[in-house]
Structure formats: C-alpha cells, structure tokens
C-alpha cells in the first residue's frame, strides 16, 4: 500500500469516532460515522436496494449479509428482524469491519454476529484488493491484502448457524464463488435473495441458478451501467 493510501486508511480508521445522526430513511436517528459517506447520513443510500431489503425482512428473521461494507444493510436488517431475529454479516476488509463494529456499538445493536472474512467456494487465505473505495474491494490474486475466506455451507454446519430467511450478496464480482459454496444452505432453506451481479458472466450464472432453484426474480435496476445489476429473488409461489 502506498504511503498516501496508508495515511488515508489510518485517518479513516480514526474517523470512526466522529459520528452524526442519520437524517432520514429506515435508520433515521441512528448514529453513524460521518466519514463513511454522505448518502448514509442523508438516508438516501441506494434507495431501490434499501426498499428491497425493507420488503424482504420480517420480525424474527435470520439474515445473512455477505459483503457487509460499513454495515448500513446489516443494521437495517437487524432493526427489521428485531430482538428475536439474527443477522450474520461477513466483511473481510479491516477498515470496513471496524466501521461495522462501531455502528453496532453506538446503536446498541446486539443481534448481529460479524465474521471478518470473505465468502467464496474455498476456505483459507486469499488476496484481496483494497486499493479502492470502501465499497468496491474484492477478492483478487493480485490484491494488496491477505484475508480469510470461508465457504458458507461449511461455516453454517460447523457453527450450528440457523438457516436464513433472507440472504444479501454484494461481493464485487465474487458472487459465483459465494453461491457455489452456499448451494446446500440455499437449497435447504430457500430464503429470499438479493444478489448484486458485476458483469454479464456473473449475471448469466445467477439467473441460470435461480431458474434451476425455481425462483422468481426481478432486476431492480434494468438500466444499470457496466453490467452491474441488483436481482431480488423469492422461491416460486412464496409471498413477495
């Protein structure tokens, strides 16, 4: 990591102690790290995706947040699921994980378990590209960080984790690996899904898998640029 990026990362880490109140949206009034981004503070972050989460999570639900970023969707899910629900969040980047922990702490969120790891179809150490914005880091052989990877099916079994009612996946191109490593869990629980795809190959794979699993799905942003799409899916015949 360059000296400039190292200094910037250190400043962002220190910045987690300066918080403000979110102005609107589902987390209105929650305390949030000011340095995490203005759209979080304004309460208008990814409006169509936020709406999909609001439609997908009910009180008492178990949710998996694969690619937790700084915790906006994690805290939203935790709030919707309530004290009887649980949220299991995966985020490999140390800076983001620190922000998530801080957001949980300052908002007294106690129904979230954070695993500081990437999710893929193989376990162990892997390269991670962190010379990007906090929301666009990804697994990469040429990445500047080494992070831990877990396979969702194996992690659920090893830790006795309850099956999910809702799974959000946003991993900047790693969605094929995530889904290949989560087949047993998803086929068994048939949760609602929200999957961000980051290219034609990934989009085609996800749509084919949803067809195989007999899911109904919709693209939330059909005019997406660069091939990035957000797909919300529910088991065929289930309440949408």
PDB file of C-alpha atoms in Angstrom:
ATOM      1  CA  UNK A   1       0.000   0.000   0.000  1.00  0.00           C
ATOM      2  CA  UNK A   2       1.363   3.441  -0.941  1.00  0.00           C
ATOM      3  CA  UNK A   3       2.226   5.945   1.798  1.00  0.00           C
ATOM      4  CA  UNK A   4      -0.703   8.142   0.718  1.00  0.00           C
ATOM      5  CA  UNK A   5      -3.190   5.271   0.907  1.00  0.00           C
ATOM      6  CA  UNK A   6      -1.748   4.120   4.204  1.00  0.00           C
ATOM      7  CA  UNK A   7      -2.195   7.597   5.709  1.00  0.00           C
ATOM      8  CA  UNK A   8      -5.698   7.876   4.246  1.00  0.00           C
ATOM      9  CA  UNK A   9      -6.655   4.472   5.661  1.00  0.00           C
ATOM     10  CA  UNK A  10      -5.310   5.470   9.087  1.00  0.00           C
ATOM     11  CA  UNK A  11      -7.281   8.716   9.040  1.00  0.00           C
ATOM     12  CA  UNK A  12     -10.449   6.842   8.088  1.00  0.00           C
ATOM     13  CA  UNK A  13      -9.859   4.432  10.933  1.00  0.00           C
ATOM     14  CA  UNK A  14      -9.515   7.324  13.373  1.00  0.00           C
ATOM     15  CA  UNK A  15     -12.589   8.932  11.832  1.00  0.00           C
ATOM     16  CA  UNK A  16     -14.820   6.156  13.154  1.00  0.00           C
ATOM     17  CA  UNK A  17     -15.028   8.027  16.457  1.00  0.00           C
ATOM     18  CA  UNK A  18     -16.795  11.063  14.912  1.00  0.00           C
ATOM     19  CA  UNK A  19     -20.477  10.318  14.445  1.00  0.00           C
ATOM     20  CA  UNK A  20     -23.657  12.150  13.465  1.00  0.00           C
ATOM     21  CA  UNK A  21     -27.351  11.258  13.299  1.00  0.00           C
ATOM     22  CA  UNK A  22     -28.846   9.834  10.100  1.00  0.00           C
ATOM     23  CA  UNK A  23     -31.356  12.361   8.786  1.00  0.00           C
ATOM     24  CA  UNK A  24     -33.982  10.182   7.111  1.00  0.00           C
ATOM     25  CA  UNK A  25     -34.793   6.732   5.801  1.00  0.00           C
ATOM     26  CA  UNK A  26     -35.129   3.438   7.687  1.00  0.00           C
ATOM     27  CA  UNK A  27     -32.234   4.252  10.035  1.00  0.00           C
ATOM     28  CA  UNK A  28     -33.339   7.813  10.793  1.00  0.00           C
ATOM     29  CA  UNK A  29     -31.933   8.936  14.119  1.00  0.00           C
ATOM     30  CA  UNK A  30     -29.276   6.215  14.282  1.00  0.00           C
ATOM     31  CA  UNK A  31     -25.741   7.370  14.957  1.00  0.00           C
ATOM     32  CA  UNK A  32     -23.369   6.905  12.033  1.00  0.00           C
ATOM     33  CA  UNK A  33     -19.715   7.505  11.276  1.00  0.00           C
ATOM     34  CA  UNK A  34     -19.559  10.767   9.341  1.00  0.00           C
ATOM     35  CA  UNK A  35     -16.585   9.615   7.251  1.00  0.00           C
ATOM     36  CA  UNK A  36     -18.489   6.609   5.914  1.00  0.00           C
ATOM     37  CA  UNK A  37     -20.294   8.688   3.289  1.00  0.00           C
ATOM     38  CA  UNK A  38     -22.836  11.457   2.839  1.00  0.00           C
ATOM     39  CA  UNK A  39     -25.577   9.222   1.389  1.00  0.00           C
ATOM     40  CA  UNK A  40     -25.678   7.165   4.569  1.00  0.00           C
ATOM     41  CA  UNK A  41     -26.070  10.333   6.622  1.00  0.00           C
ATOM     42  CA  UNK A  42     -28.748  11.723   4.313  1.00  0.00           C
ATOM     43  CA  UNK A  43     -30.608   8.410   4.469  1.00  0.00           C
ATOM     44  CA  UNK A  44     -30.887   8.057   0.696  1.00  0.00           C
ATOM     45  CA  UNK A  45     -28.237   5.384   0.104  1.00  0.00           C
ATOM     46  CA  UNK A  46     -29.173   3.029  -2.796  1.00  0.00           C
ATOM     47  CA  UNK A  47     -32.881   3.712  -2.474  1.00  0.00           C
ATOM     48  CA  UNK A  48     -34.109   0.842  -4.680  1.00  0.00           C
ATOM     49  CA  UNK A  49     -31.871  -1.672  -2.921  1.00  0.00           C
ATOM     50  CA  UNK A  50     -32.857  -0.387   0.512  1.00  0.00           C
ATOM     51  CA  UNK A  51     -36.517  -0.777  -0.469  1.00  0.00           C
ATOM     52  CA  UNK A  52     -35.826  -4.386  -1.488  1.00  0.00           C
ATOM     53  CA  UNK A  53     -34.352  -5.105   1.939  1.00  0.00           C
ATOM     54  CA  UNK A  54     -37.351  -3.485   3.626  1.00  0.00           C
ATOM     55  CA  UNK A  55     -39.672  -5.758   1.613  1.00  0.00           C
ATOM     56  CA  UNK A  56     -37.631  -8.878   2.342  1.00  0.00           C
ATOM     57  CA  UNK A  57     -37.022  -8.919   6.111  1.00  0.00           C
ATOM     58  CA  UNK A  58     -39.669  -9.600   8.751  1.00  0.00           C
ATOM     59  CA  UNK A  59     -39.542  -9.691  12.569  1.00  0.00           C
ATOM     60  CA  UNK A  60     -37.766 -12.801  13.813  1.00  0.00           C
ATOM     61  CA  UNK A  61     -35.939 -13.484  10.537  1.00  0.00           C
ATOM     62  CA  UNK A  62     -32.420 -14.854  10.316  1.00  0.00           C
ATOM     63  CA  UNK A  63     -30.460 -12.873   7.708  1.00  0.00           C
ATOM     64  CA  UNK A  64     -27.036 -13.301   6.127  1.00  0.00           C
ATOM     65  CA  UNK A  65     -25.285 -10.158   4.869  1.00  0.00           C
ATOM     66  CA  UNK A  66     -22.492 -11.333   2.563  1.00  0.00           C
ATOM     67  CA  UNK A  67     -20.356  -8.297   1.849  1.00  0.00           C
ATOM     68  CA  UNK A  68     -21.250  -6.093   4.809  1.00  0.00           C
ATOM     69  CA  UNK A  69     -19.377  -2.943   3.678  1.00  0.00           C
ATOM     70  CA  UNK A  70     -19.751  -0.492   6.611  1.00  0.00           C
ATOM     71  CA  UNK A  71     -22.917  -2.047   7.992  1.00  0.00           C
ATOM     72  CA  UNK A  72     -25.794   0.004   6.584  1.00  0.00           C
ATOM     73  CA  UNK A  73     -27.743  -3.024   5.419  1.00  0.00           C
ATOM     74  CA  UNK A  74     -26.607  -5.054   8.422  1.00  0.00           C
ATOM     75  CA  UNK A  75     -28.106  -2.517  10.835  1.00  0.00           C
ATOM     76  CA  UNK A  76     -31.214  -2.179   8.661  1.00  0.00           C
ATOM     77  CA  UNK A  77     -31.756  -5.947   8.707  1.00  0.00           C
ATOM     78  CA  UNK A  78     -31.082  -6.109  12.445  1.00  0.00           C
ATOM     79  CA  UNK A  79     -33.663  -3.387  13.058  1.00  0.00           C
ATOM     80  CA  UNK A  80     -36.279  -5.075  10.878  1.00  0.00           C
ATOM     81  CA  UNK A  81     -35.633  -8.560  12.304  1.00  0.00           C
ATOM     82  CA  UNK A  82     -35.890  -7.236  15.854  1.00  0.00           C
ATOM     83  CA  UNK A  83     -34.686  -8.846  19.079  1.00  0.00           C
ATOM     84  CA  UNK A  84     -35.980 -12.282  18.076  1.00  0.00           C
ATOM     85  CA  UNK A  85     -34.081 -12.163  14.768  1.00  0.00           C
ATOM     86  CA  UNK A  86     -30.406 -12.613  13.956  1.00  0.00           C
ATOM     87  CA  UNK A  87     -28.062 -11.145  11.356  1.00  0.00           C
ATOM     88  CA  UNK A  88     -24.806 -12.819  10.340  1.00  0.00           C
ATOM     89  CA  UNK A  89     -22.509 -10.449   8.482  1.00  0.00           C
ATOM     90  CA  UNK A  90     -19.348 -11.200   6.509  1.00  0.00           C
ATOM     91  CA  UNK A  91     -16.822  -8.476   5.716  1.00  0.00           C
ATOM     92  CA  UNK A  92     -13.112  -9.124   5.097  1.00  0.00           C
ATOM     93  CA  UNK A  93     -11.700  -5.601   4.858  1.00  0.00           C
ATOM     94  CA  UNK A  94     -10.335  -4.473   8.252  1.00  0.00           C
ATOM     95  CA  UNK A  95     -11.434  -0.846   7.861  1.00  0.00           C
ATOM     96  CA  UNK A  96     -14.991  -1.819   6.953  1.00  0.00           C
ATOM     97  CA  UNK A  97     -15.161  -4.385   9.744  1.00  0.00           C
ATOM     98  CA  UNK A  98     -14.066  -1.711  12.227  1.00  0.00           C
ATOM     99  CA  UNK A  99     -16.828   0.581  10.973  1.00  0.00           C
ATOM    100  CA  UNK A 100     -19.406  -2.195  11.330  1.00  0.00           C
ATOM    101  CA  UNK A 101     -18.325  -2.882  14.903  1.00  0.00           C
ATOM    102  CA  UNK A 102     -18.531   0.816  15.710  1.00  0.00           C
ATOM    103  CA  UNK A 103     -22.006   1.162  14.187  1.00  0.00           C
ATOM    104  CA  UNK A 104     -23.236  -1.833  16.163  1.00  0.00           C
ATOM    105  CA  UNK A 105     -21.747  -0.464  19.375  1.00  0.00           C
ATOM    106  CA  UNK A 106     -23.038   3.105  19.182  1.00  0.00           C
ATOM    107  CA  UNK A 107     -26.542   1.981  18.218  1.00  0.00           C
ATOM    108  CA  UNK A 108     -26.782  -0.800  20.834  1.00  0.00           C
ATOM    109  CA  UNK A 109     -27.341  -3.441  18.162  1.00  0.00           C
ATOM    110  CA  UNK A 110     -26.952  -6.826  19.827  1.00  0.00           C
ATOM    111  CA  UNK A 111     -28.461  -9.288  17.358  1.00  0.00           C
ATOM    112  CA  UNK A 112     -25.586  -9.206  14.825  1.00  0.00           C
ATOM    113  CA  UNK A 113     -22.634 -11.578  14.531  1.00  0.00           C
ATOM    114  CA  UNK A 114     -19.756 -10.251  12.415  1.00  0.00           C
ATOM    115  CA  UNK A 115     -17.314 -12.644  10.761  1.00  0.00           C
ATOM    116  CA  UNK A 116     -14.264 -10.820   9.400  1.00  0.00           C
ATOM    117  CA  UNK A 117     -13.843 -12.970   6.315  1.00  0.00           C
ATOM    118  CA  UNK A 118     -14.710 -13.166   2.651  1.00  0.00           C
ATOM    119  CA  UNK A 119     -17.199 -15.777   1.458  1.00  0.00           C
ATOM    120  CA  UNK A 120     -16.269 -17.939  -1.521  1.00  0.00           C
ATOM    121  CA  UNK A 121     -16.179 -21.569  -2.702  1.00  0.00           C
ATOM    122  CA  UNK A 122     -12.871 -22.273  -0.949  1.00  0.00           C
ATOM    123  CA  UNK A 123     -11.557 -21.725   2.565  1.00  0.00           C
ATOM    124  CA  UNK A 124      -8.197 -20.337   3.666  1.00  0.00           C
ATOM    125  CA  UNK A 125      -6.202 -17.237   2.866  1.00  0.00           C
ATOM    126  CA  UNK A 126      -6.732 -15.253  -0.348  1.00  0.00           C
ATOM    127  CA  UNK A 127      -5.655 -11.971  -1.884  1.00  0.00           C
ATOM    128  CA  UNK A 128      -7.983  -9.012  -1.522  1.00  0.00           C
ATOM    129  CA  UNK A 129      -7.806  -5.750  -3.481  1.00  0.00           C
ATOM    130  CA  UNK A 130      -8.255  -2.879  -1.039  1.00  0.00           C
ATOM    131  CA  UNK A 131      -6.732  -0.080  -3.124  1.00  0.00           C
ATOM    132  CA  UNK A 132     -10.264   1.020  -3.958  1.00  0.00           C
ATOM    133  CA  UNK A 133     -13.203   2.734  -2.345  1.00  0.00           C
ATOM    134  CA  UNK A 134     -14.543   1.002   0.741  1.00  0.00           C
ATOM    135  CA  UNK A 135     -17.481  -0.387  -1.236  1.00  0.00           C
ATOM    136  CA  UNK A 136     -15.532  -1.828  -4.180  1.00  0.00           C
ATOM    137  CA  UNK A 137     -12.875  -4.062  -2.631  1.00  0.00           C
ATOM    138  CA  UNK A 138     -12.813  -7.623  -3.965  1.00  0.00           C
ATOM    139  CA  UNK A 139     -11.008 -10.927  -3.893  1.00  0.00           C
ATOM    140  CA  UNK A 140      -8.073 -10.821  -6.289  1.00  0.00           C
ATOM    141  CA  UNK A 141      -4.869 -12.834  -6.710  1.00  0.00           C
ATOM    142  CA  UNK A 142      -3.010  -9.538  -7.130  1.00  0.00           C
ATOM    143  CA  UNK A 143      -4.689  -7.905  -4.148  1.00  0.00           C
ATOM    144  CA  UNK A 144      -2.651  -5.975  -1.616  1.00  0.00           C
ATOM    145  CA  UNK A 145      -4.171  -7.677   1.440  1.00  0.00           C
ATOM    146  CA  UNK A 146      -4.425 -11.262   2.615  1.00  0.00           C
ATOM    147  CA  UNK A 147      -7.835 -12.113   4.061  1.00  0.00           C
ATOM    148  CA  UNK A 148      -9.537 -15.201   5.394  1.00  0.00           C
ATOM    149  CA  UNK A 149     -12.126 -16.966   3.214  1.00  0.00           C
ATOM    150  CA  UNK A 150     -14.969 -19.196   4.373  1.00  0.00           C
ATOM    151  CA  UNK A 151     -17.379 -21.458   2.493  1.00  0.00           C
ATOM    152  CA  UNK A 152     -20.914 -20.640   3.600  1.00  0.00           C
ATOM    153  CA  UNK A 153     -22.186 -24.242   3.632  1.00  0.00           C
ATOM    154  CA  UNK A 154     -19.237 -25.398   5.744  1.00  0.00           C
ATOM    155  CA  UNK A 155     -19.416 -22.349   8.040  1.00  0.00           C
ATOM    156  CA  UNK A 156     -23.141 -22.848   8.720  1.00  0.00           C
ATOM    157  CA  UNK A 157     -22.631 -26.530   9.542  1.00  0.00           C
ATOM    158  CA  UNK A 158     -19.511 -26.033  11.671  1.00  0.00           C
ATOM    159  CA  UNK A 159     -21.044 -23.255  13.767  1.00  0.00           C
ATOM    160  CA  UNK A 160     -24.577 -24.588  14.083  1.00  0.00           C
ATOM    161  CA  UNK A 161     -25.998 -21.432  12.479  1.00  0.00           C
ATOM    162  CA  UNK A 162     -29.761 -21.323  11.864  1.00  0.00           C
ATOM    163  CA  UNK A 163     -30.892 -21.331   8.235  1.00  0.00           C
ATOM    164  CA  UNK A 164     -31.548 -17.942   6.630  1.00  0.00           C
ATOM    165  CA  UNK A 165     -34.847 -16.371   5.678  1.00  0.00           C
ATOM    166  CA  UNK A 166     -33.015 -13.702   3.673  1.00  0.00           C
ATOM    167  CA  UNK A 167     -29.554 -13.512   2.106  1.00  0.00           C
ATOM    168  CA  UNK A 168     -27.968 -10.400   0.622  1.00  0.00           C
ATOM    169  CA  UNK A 169     -24.860 -10.904  -1.532  1.00  0.00           C
ATOM    170  CA  UNK A 170     -22.744  -7.995  -2.781  1.00  0.00           C
ATOM    171  CA  UNK A 171     -19.130  -9.023  -3.282  1.00  0.00           C
ATOM    172  CA  UNK A 172     -17.913  -7.102  -6.334  1.00  0.00           C
ATOM    173  CA  UNK A 173     -17.648  -9.975  -8.791  1.00  0.00           C
ATOM    174  CA  UNK A 174     -17.243 -12.886  -6.371  1.00  0.00           C
ATOM    175  CA  UNK A 175     -20.901 -13.886  -6.454  1.00  0.00           C
ATOM    176  CA  UNK A 176     -20.299 -17.120  -8.394  1.00  0.00           C
ATOM    177  CA  UNK A 177     -17.947 -18.361  -5.690  1.00  0.00           C
ATOM    178  CA  UNK A 178     -20.342 -17.350  -2.919  1.00  0.00           C
ATOM    179  CA  UNK A 179     -23.306 -19.155  -4.480  1.00  0.00           C
ATOM    180  CA  UNK A 180     -21.333 -22.285  -5.388  1.00  0.00           C
ATOM    181  CA  UNK A 181     -20.278 -22.517  -1.754  1.00  0.00           C
ATOM    182  CA  UNK A 182     -23.807 -21.908  -0.464  1.00  0.00           C
ATOM    183  CA  UNK A 183     -25.826 -24.357  -2.563  1.00  0.00           C
ATOM    184  CA  UNK A 184     -26.722 -26.699   0.291  1.00  0.00           C
ATOM    185  CA  UNK A 185     -27.780 -23.840   2.550  1.00  0.00           C
ATOM    186  CA  UNK A 186     -29.908 -22.080  -0.059  1.00  0.00           C
ATOM    187  CA  UNK A 187     -31.452 -25.241  -1.471  1.00  0.00           C
ATOM    188  CA  UNK A 188     -32.392 -26.348   2.048  1.00  0.00           C
ATOM    189  CA  UNK A 189     -33.700 -23.038   3.435  1.00  0.00           C
ATOM    190  CA  UNK A 190     -34.973 -21.432   0.217  1.00  0.00           C
ATOM    191  CA  UNK A 191     -34.501 -17.891   1.535  1.00  0.00           C
ATOM    192  CA  UNK A 192     -35.370 -14.674  -0.228  1.00  0.00           C
ATOM    193  CA  UNK A 193     -32.282 -13.387  -2.043  1.00  0.00           C
ATOM    194  CA  UNK A 194     -30.821 -10.047  -3.063  1.00  0.00           C
ATOM    195  CA  UNK A 195     -27.795 -10.510  -5.306  1.00  0.00           C
ATOM    196  CA  UNK A 196     -25.642  -7.842  -6.911  1.00  0.00           C
ATOM    197  CA  UNK A 197     -24.019  -9.061 -10.112  1.00  0.00           C
ATOM    198  CA  UNK A 198     -20.940  -7.352 -11.538  1.00  0.00           C
ATOM    199  CA  UNK A 199     -20.744  -8.401 -15.167  1.00  0.00           C
ATOM    200  CA  UNK A 200     -22.517 -10.444 -17.844  1.00  0.00           C
ATOM    201  CA  UNK A 201     -20.855 -13.718 -16.849  1.00  0.00           C
ATOM    202  CA  UNK A 202     -21.938 -13.298 -13.233  1.00  0.00           C
ATOM    203  CA  UNK A 203     -25.434 -12.145 -14.190  1.00  0.00           C
ATOM    204  CA  UNK A 204     -25.976 -15.094 -16.531  1.00  0.00           C
ATOM    205  CA  UNK A 205     -24.747 -17.519 -13.863  1.00  0.00           C
ATOM    206  CA  UNK A 206     -27.041 -16.095 -11.183  1.00  0.00           C
ATOM    207  CA  UNK A 207     -30.111 -16.099 -13.438  1.00  0.00           C
ATOM    208  CA  UNK A 208     -29.449 -19.691 -14.559  1.00  0.00           C
ATOM    209  CA  UNK A 209     -29.034 -20.808 -10.947  1.00  0.00           C
ATOM    210  CA  UNK A 210     -32.252 -19.084  -9.895  1.00  0.00           C
ATOM    211  CA  UNK A 211     -34.073 -20.876 -12.718  1.00  0.00           C
ATOM    212  CA  UNK A 212     -32.573 -24.171 -11.553  1.00  0.00           C
ATOM    213  CA  UNK A 213     -33.723 -23.476  -7.996  1.00  0.00           C
ATOM    214  CA  UNK A 214     -37.235 -22.500  -9.185  1.00  0.00           C
ATOM    215  CA  UNK A 215     -37.051 -18.896  -8.005  1.00  0.00           C
ATOM    216  CA  UNK A 216     -38.965 -15.928  -9.349  1.00  0.00           C
ATOM    217  CA  UNK A 217     -36.785 -12.860  -9.736  1.00  0.00           C
ATOM    218  CA  UNK A 218     -36.659  -9.291 -10.930  1.00  0.00           C
ATOM    219  CA  UNK A 219     -33.847  -6.942 -11.877  1.00  0.00           C
ATOM    220  CA  UNK A 220     -34.234  -3.863  -9.707  1.00  0.00           C
ATOM    221  CA  UNK A 221     -32.122  -1.612 -11.928  1.00  0.00           C
ATOM    222  CA  UNK A 222     -32.608  -2.744 -15.560  1.00  0.00           C
ATOM    223  CA  UNK A 223     -30.806   0.373 -16.830  1.00  0.00           C
ATOM    224  CA  UNK A 224     -27.649  -0.464 -14.870  1.00  0.00           C
ATOM    225  CA  UNK A 225     -24.325   0.605 -16.335  1.00  0.00           C
ATOM    226  CA  UNK A 226     -21.184  -1.560 -16.641  1.00  0.00           C
ATOM    227  CA  UNK A 227     -23.318  -4.692 -16.428  1.00  0.00           C
ATOM    228  CA  UNK A 228     -23.874  -4.292 -12.675  1.00  0.00           C
ATOM    229  CA  UNK A 229     -27.360  -5.357 -11.653  1.00  0.00           C
ATOM    230  CA  UNK A 230     -29.309  -5.972  -8.454  1.00  0.00           C
ATOM    231  CA  UNK A 231     -31.532  -9.047  -8.540  1.00  0.00           C
ATOM    232  CA  UNK A 232     -34.229  -9.734  -5.951  1.00  0.00           C
ATOM    233  CA  UNK A 233     -35.459 -13.321  -5.918  1.00  0.00           C
ATOM    234  CA  UNK A 234     -38.076 -15.316  -3.992  1.00  0.00           C
ATOM    235  CA  UNK A 235     -38.978 -19.016  -4.156  1.00  0.00           C
ATOM    236  CA  UNK A 236     -41.677 -19.516  -6.749  1.00  0.00           C
ATOM    237  CA  UNK A 237     -45.088 -19.200  -5.138  1.00  0.00           C
ATOM    238  CA  UNK A 238     -43.791 -17.559  -1.954  1.00  0.00           C
ATOM    239  CA  UNK A 239     -45.077 -14.238  -0.677  1.00  0.00           C
ATOM    240  CA  UNK A 240     -43.107 -11.476  -2.380  1.00  0.00           C
TER     241      UNK A 240
END
